[in-house]
mmCIF file of C-alpha atoms and ligand atoms in Angstrom:
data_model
loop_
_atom_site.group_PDB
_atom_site.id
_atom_site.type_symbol
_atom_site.label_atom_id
_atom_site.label_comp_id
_atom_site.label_asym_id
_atom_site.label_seq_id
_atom_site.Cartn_x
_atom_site.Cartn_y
_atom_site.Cartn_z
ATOM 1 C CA UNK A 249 101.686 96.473 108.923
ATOM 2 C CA UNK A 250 99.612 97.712 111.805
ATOM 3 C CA UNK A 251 98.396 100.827 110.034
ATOM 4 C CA UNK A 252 96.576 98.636 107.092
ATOM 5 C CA UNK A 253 93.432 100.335 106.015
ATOM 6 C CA UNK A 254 90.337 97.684 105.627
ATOM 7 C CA UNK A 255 87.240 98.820 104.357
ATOM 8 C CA UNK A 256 84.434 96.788 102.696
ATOM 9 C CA UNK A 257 83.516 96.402 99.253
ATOM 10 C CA UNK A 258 80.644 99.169 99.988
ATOM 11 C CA UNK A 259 82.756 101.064 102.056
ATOM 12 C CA UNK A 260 85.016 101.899 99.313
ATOM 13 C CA UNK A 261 82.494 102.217 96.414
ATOM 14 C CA UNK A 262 80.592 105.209 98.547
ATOM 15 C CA UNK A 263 83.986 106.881 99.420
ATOM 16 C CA UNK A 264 85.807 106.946 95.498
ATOM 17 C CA UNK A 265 84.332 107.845 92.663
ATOM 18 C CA UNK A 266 82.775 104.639 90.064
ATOM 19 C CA UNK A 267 85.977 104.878 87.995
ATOM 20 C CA UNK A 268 88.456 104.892 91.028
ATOM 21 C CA UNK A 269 86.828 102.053 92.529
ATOM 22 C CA UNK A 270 87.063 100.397 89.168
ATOM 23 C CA UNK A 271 90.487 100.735 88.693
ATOM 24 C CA UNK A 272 91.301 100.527 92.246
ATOM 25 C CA UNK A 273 89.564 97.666 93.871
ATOM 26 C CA UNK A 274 88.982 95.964 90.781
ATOM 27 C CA UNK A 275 91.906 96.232 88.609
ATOM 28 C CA UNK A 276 91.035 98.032 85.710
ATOM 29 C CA UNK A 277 93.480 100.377 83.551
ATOM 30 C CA UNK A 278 92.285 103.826 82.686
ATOM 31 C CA UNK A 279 92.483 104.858 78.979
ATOM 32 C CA UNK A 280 95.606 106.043 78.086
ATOM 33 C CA UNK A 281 96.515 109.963 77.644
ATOM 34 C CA UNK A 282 93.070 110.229 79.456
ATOM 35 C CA UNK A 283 94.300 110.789 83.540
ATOM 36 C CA UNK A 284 94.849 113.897 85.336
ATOM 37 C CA UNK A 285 98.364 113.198 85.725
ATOM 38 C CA UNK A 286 99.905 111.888 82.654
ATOM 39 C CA UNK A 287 101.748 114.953 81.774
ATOM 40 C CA UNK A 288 101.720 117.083 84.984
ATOM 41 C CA UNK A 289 105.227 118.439 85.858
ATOM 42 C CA UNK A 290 104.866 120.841 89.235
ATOM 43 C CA UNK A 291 106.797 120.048 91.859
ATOM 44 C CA UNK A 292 104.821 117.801 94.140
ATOM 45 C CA UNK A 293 103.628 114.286 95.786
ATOM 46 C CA UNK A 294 101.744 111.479 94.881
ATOM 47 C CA UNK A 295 99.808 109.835 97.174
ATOM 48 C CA UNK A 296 97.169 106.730 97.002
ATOM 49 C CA UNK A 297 93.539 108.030 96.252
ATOM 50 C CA UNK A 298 92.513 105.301 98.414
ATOM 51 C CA UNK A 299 94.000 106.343 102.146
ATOM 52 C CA UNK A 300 96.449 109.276 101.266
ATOM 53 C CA UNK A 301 99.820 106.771 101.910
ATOM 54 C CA UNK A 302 102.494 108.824 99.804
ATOM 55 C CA UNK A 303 103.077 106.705 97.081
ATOM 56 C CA UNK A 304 105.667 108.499 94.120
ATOM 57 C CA UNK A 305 107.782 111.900 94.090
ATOM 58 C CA UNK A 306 107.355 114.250 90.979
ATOM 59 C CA UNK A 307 111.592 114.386 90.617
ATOM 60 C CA UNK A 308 111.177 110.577 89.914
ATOM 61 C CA UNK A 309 108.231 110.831 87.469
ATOM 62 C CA UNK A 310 109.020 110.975 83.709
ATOM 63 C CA UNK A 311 107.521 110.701 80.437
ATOM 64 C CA UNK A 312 107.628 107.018 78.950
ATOM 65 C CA UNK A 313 105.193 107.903 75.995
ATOM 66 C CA UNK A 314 102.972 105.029 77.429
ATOM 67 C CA UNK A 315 100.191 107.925 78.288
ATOM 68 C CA UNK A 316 100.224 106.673 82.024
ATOM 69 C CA UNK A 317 101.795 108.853 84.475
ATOM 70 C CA UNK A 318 105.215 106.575 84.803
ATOM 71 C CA UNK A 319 107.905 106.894 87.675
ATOM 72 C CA UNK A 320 111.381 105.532 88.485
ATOM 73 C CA UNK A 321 111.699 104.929 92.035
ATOM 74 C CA UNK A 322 108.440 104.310 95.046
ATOM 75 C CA UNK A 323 108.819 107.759 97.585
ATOM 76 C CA UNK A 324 108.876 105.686 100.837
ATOM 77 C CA UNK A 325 110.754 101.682 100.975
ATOM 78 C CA UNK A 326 107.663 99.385 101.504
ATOM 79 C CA UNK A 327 104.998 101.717 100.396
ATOM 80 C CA UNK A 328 103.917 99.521 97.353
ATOM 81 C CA UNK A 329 103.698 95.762 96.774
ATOM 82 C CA UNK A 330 104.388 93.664 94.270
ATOM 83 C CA UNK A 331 101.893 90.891 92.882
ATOM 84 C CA UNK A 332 102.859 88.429 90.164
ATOM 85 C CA UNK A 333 100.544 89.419 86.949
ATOM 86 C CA UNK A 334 98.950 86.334 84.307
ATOM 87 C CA UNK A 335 96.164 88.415 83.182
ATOM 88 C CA UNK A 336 95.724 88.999 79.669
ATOM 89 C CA UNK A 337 98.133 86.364 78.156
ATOM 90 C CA UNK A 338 100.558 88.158 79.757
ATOM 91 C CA UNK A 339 103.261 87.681 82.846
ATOM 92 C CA UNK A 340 103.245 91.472 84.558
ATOM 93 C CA UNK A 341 103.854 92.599 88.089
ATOM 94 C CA UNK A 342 101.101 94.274 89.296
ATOM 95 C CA UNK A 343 102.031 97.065 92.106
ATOM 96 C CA UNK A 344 99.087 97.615 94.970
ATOM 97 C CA UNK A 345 99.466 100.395 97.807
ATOM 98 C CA UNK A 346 101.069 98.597 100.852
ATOM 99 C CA UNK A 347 98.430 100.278 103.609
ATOM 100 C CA UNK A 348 95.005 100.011 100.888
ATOM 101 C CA UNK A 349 96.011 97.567 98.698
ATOM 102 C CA UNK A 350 94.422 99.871 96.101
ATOM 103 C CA UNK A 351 95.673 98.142 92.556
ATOM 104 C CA UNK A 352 97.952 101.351 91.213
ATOM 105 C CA UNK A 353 98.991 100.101 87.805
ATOM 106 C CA UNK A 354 102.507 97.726 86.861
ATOM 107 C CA UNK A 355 106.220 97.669 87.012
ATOM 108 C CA UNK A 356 108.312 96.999 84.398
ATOM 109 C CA UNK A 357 112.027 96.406 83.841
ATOM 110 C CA UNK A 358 112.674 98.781 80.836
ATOM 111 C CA UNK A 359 113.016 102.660 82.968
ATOM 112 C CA UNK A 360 115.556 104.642 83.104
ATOM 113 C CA UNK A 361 118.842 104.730 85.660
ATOM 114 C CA UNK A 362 119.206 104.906 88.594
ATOM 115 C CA UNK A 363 116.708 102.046 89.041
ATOM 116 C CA UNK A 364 116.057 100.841 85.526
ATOM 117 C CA UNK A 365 112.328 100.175 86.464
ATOM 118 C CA UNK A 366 109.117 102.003 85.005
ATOM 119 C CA UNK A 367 105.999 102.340 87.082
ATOM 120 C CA UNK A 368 102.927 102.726 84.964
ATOM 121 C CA UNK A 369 100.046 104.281 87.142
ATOM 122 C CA UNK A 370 96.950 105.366 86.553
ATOM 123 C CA UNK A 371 96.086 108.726 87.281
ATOM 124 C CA UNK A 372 92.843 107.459 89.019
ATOM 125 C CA UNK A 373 94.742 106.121 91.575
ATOM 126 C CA UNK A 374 96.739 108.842 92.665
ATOM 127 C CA UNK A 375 96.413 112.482 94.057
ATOM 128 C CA UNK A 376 98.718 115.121 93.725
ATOM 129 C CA UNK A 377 99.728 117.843 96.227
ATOM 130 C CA UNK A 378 102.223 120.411 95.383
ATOM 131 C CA UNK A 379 105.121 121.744 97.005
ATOM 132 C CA UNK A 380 105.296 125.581 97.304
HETATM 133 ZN ZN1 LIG B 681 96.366 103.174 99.686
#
């Protein structure tokens, strides 16, 4: 995509915080029930802390009980990618904003309809803007 955002490694540790840059460019999971997000219910978008690309709408976010802020459905075709997960003794799919490529959190095939897919985010990663 011709709108990618590039920075270097020292770009992005001046311009996010050390614990978004920790989760963000280096894959790390917040702790759970900890984020801003987890149980926020306005009306509202999500977009990636890392350039602003709206990520996740609040009428697709739910509560999984996972204490990650979890959604059904991306807001905008394309706006997240996929990455095949062996971390951990485990086989995940890692999702990473399309423009940033800001490491967001997993997917996982056990949400509920219409999609049957759960994305686990960290609230680090995301902002929030309500709708009035
Ligand atoms: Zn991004």
């Amino acid at each position: 995509m011709s709108d990618k955002i590039v920075k270097s490694d020292a770009e992005w540790r001046t311009s996010l915080t050390p614990e978004q840059y920790r989760v963000t460019r280096q894959g790390g999971t917040e702790r759970p029930f900890s984020g801003a997000h987890y149980l926020r219910t306005e009306q509202g978008d999500y977009t990636c802390i890392g350039c602003g690309a709206l990520l996740f709408h609040s009428d697709t976010k739910f509560d999984a009980g996972c204490g990650w802020p979890s959604f059904w459905e991306e807001a905008v075709p394309g706006a997240i990618v996929r990455i095949a997960d062996y971390s951990h003794g485990m086989v995940r799919t890692e999702v990473r904003c399309a423009r940033c490529e800001a490491h967001l959190g997993h997917v996982f095939p056990d949400g509920p309809e219409p999609t049957g897919e759960r994305y686990c985010i960290n609230s680090v990663a995301i902002d929030f803007k309500s709708i009035d």
